[in-house]
mmCIF file of C-alpha atoms in Angstrom:
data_model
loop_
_atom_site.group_PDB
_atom_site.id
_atom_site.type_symbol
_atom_site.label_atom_id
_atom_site.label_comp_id
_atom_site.label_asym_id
_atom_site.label_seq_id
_atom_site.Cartn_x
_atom_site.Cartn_y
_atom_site.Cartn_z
ATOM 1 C CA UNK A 150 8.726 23.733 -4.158
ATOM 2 C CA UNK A 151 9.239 20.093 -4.384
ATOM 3 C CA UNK A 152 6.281 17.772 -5.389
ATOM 4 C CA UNK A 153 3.578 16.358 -3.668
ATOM 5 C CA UNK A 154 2.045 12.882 -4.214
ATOM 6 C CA UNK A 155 -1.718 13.050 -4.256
ATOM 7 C CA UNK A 156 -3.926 10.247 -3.855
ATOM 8 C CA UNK A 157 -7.442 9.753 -4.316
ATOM 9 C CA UNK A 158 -8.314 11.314 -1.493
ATOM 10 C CA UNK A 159 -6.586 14.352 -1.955
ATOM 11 C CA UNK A 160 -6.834 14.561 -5.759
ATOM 12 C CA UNK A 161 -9.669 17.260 -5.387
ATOM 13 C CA UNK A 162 -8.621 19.680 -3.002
ATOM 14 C CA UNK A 163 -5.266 19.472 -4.688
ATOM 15 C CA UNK A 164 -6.990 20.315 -8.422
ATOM 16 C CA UNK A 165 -9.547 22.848 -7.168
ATOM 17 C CA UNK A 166 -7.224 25.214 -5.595
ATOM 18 C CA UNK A 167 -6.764 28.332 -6.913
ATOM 19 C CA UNK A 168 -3.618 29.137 -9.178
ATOM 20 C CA UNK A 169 -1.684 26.318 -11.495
ATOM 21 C CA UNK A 170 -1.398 23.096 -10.601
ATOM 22 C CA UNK A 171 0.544 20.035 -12.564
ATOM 23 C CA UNK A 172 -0.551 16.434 -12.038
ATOM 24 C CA UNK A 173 1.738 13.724 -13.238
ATOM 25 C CA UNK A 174 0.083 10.441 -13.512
ATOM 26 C CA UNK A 175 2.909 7.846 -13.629
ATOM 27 C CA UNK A 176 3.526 3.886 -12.085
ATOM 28 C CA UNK A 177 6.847 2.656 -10.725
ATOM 29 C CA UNK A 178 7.134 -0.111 -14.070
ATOM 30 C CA UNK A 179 6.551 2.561 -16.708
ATOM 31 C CA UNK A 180 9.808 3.673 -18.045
ATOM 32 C CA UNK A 181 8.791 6.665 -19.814
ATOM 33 C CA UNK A 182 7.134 7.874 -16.395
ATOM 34 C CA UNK A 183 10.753 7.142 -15.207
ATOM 35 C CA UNK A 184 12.409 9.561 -17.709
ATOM 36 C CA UNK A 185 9.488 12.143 -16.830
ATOM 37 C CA UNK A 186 9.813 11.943 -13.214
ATOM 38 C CA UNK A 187 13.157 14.211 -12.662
ATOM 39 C CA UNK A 188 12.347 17.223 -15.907
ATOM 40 C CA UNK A 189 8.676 17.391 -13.591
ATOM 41 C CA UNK A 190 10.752 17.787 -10.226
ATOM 42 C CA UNK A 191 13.637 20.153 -11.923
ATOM 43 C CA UNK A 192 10.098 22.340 -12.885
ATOM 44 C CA UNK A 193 8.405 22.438 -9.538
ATOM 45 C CA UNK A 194 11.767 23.814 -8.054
ATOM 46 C CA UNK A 195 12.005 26.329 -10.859
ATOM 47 C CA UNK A 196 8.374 27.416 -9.936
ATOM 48 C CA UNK A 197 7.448 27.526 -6.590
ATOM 49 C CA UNK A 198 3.994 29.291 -7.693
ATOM 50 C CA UNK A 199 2.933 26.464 -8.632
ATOM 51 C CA UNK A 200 1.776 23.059 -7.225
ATOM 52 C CA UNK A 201 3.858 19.996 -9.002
ATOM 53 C CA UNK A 202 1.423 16.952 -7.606
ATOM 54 C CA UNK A 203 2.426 13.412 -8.374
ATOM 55 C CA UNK A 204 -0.453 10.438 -8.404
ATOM 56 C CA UNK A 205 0.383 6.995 -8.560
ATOM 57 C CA UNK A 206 -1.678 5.326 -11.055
ATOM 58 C CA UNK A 207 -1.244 1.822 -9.690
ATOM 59 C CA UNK A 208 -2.346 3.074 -5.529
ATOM 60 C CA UNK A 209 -5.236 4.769 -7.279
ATOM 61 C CA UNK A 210 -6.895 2.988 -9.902
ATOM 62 C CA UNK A 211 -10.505 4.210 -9.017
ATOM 63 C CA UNK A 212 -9.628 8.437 -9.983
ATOM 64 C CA UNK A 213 -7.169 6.832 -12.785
ATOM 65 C CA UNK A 214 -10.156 4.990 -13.925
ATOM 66 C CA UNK A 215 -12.581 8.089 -13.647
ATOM 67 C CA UNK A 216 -10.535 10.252 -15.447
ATOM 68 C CA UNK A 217 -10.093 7.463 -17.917
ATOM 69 C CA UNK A 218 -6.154 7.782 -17.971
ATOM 70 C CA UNK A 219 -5.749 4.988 -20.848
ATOM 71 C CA UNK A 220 -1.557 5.069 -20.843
ATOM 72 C CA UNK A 221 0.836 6.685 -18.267
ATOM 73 C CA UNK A 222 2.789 9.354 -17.752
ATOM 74 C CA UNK A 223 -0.271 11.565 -18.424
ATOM 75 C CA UNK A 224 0.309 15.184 -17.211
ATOM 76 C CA UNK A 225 -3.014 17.094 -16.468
ATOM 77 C CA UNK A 226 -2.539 20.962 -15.807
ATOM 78 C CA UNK A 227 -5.174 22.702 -13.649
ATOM 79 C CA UNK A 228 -5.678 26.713 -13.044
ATOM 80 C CA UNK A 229 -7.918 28.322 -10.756
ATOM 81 C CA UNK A 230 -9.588 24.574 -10.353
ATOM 82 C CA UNK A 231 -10.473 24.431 -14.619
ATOM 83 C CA UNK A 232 -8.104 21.555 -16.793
ATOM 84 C CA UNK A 233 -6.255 23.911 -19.204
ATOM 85 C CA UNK A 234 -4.342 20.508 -20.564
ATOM 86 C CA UNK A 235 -3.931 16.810 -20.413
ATOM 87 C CA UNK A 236 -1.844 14.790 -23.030
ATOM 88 C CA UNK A 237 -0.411 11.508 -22.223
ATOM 89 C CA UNK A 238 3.519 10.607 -23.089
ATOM 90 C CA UNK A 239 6.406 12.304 -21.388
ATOM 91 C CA UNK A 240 7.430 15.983 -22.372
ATOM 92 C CA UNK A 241 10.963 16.892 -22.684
ATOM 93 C CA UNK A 242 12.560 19.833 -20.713
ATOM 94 C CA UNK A 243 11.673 22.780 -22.895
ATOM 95 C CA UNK A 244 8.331 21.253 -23.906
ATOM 96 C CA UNK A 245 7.261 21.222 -20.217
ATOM 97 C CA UNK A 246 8.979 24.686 -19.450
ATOM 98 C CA UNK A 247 6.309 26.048 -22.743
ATOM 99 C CA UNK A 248 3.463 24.779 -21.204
ATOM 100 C CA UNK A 249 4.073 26.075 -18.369
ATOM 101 C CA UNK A 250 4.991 29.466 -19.715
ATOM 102 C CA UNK A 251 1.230 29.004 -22.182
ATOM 103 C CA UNK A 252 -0.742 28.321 -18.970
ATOM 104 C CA UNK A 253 0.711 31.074 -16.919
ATOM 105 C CA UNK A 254 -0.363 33.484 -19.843
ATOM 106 C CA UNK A 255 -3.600 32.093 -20.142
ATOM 107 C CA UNK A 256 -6.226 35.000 -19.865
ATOM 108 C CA UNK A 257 -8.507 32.937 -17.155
ATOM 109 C CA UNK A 258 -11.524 35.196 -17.978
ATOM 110 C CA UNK A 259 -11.295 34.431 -21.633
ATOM 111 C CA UNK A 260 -11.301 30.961 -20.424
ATOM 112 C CA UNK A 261 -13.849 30.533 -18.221
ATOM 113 C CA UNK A 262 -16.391 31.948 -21.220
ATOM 114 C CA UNK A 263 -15.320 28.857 -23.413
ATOM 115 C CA UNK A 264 -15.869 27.263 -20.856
ATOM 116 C CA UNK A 265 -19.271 28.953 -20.033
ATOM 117 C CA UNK A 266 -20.117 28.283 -23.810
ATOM 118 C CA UNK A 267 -19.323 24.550 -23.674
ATOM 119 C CA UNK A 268 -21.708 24.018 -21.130
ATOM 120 C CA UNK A 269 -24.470 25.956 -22.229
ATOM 121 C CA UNK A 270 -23.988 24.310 -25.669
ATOM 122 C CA UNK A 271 -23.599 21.127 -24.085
ATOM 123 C CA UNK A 272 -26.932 21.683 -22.138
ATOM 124 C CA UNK A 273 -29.213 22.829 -24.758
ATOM 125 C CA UNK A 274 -27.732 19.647 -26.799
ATOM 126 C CA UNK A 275 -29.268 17.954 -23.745
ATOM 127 C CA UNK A 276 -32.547 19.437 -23.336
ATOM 128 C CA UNK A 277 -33.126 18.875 -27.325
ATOM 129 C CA UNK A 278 -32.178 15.564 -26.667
ATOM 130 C CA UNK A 279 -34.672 14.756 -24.167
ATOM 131 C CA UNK A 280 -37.328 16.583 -26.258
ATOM 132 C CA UNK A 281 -36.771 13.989 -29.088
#
């Protein structure tokens, strides 16, 4: 599967969707994002079970700014609609091909009790907080 360019309007029901999808944050004046750009499309045609999404950070400053990209390319990796990664600067081939291999491992269950854990940590910090 080739990529996809995502927007702010689509950004959602691109992420939240089940199985693995890649987001590459990039602009058309960033030269690393330039470098990126063909090792992320060589990936999405070497798996087509997963979603390779491309967002413009220049045409979409408002989700750029909520996910507070700070410096471009930033690649975000989604499964089953939970961010598994996010690192700004550009990976090389093999880097990007590990990842992927990592996320596609990833035992989602296992995952979604950290992330079950986080919250409920993050909520009682909250409640103690507005007890104080």
């Amino acid at each position: 599967m080739a990529t996809i360019d995502i927007t702010e309007d689509t950004f959602e029901e691109t992420v939240t969707q089940d199985g693995i999808v890649l987001v590459d944050t990039w602009a058309e004046w960033c030269g690393p994002c330039k470098r990126f750009g063909p090792v992320f499309e060589k990936a999405s045609e070497e798996h087509p079970d997963a979603v390779f999404a491309k967002m413009d950070a220049d045409q979409n400053q408002g989700i750029t700014a909520a996910l507070q990209i700070q410096s471009i390319p930033t690649l975000m990796v989604f499964r089953d609609s939970i961010m598994v990664y996010r690192e700004a600067g550009a990976l090389p081939p093999a880097a990007l091909e590990d990842l992927i291999g990592q996320v596609k491992a990833l035992d989602m269950d296992e995952v979604r009790r950290q992330v079950a854990e986080q919250n409920a940590a993050a909520d009682a910090e909250g409640a103690e907080g507005n007890n104080a």
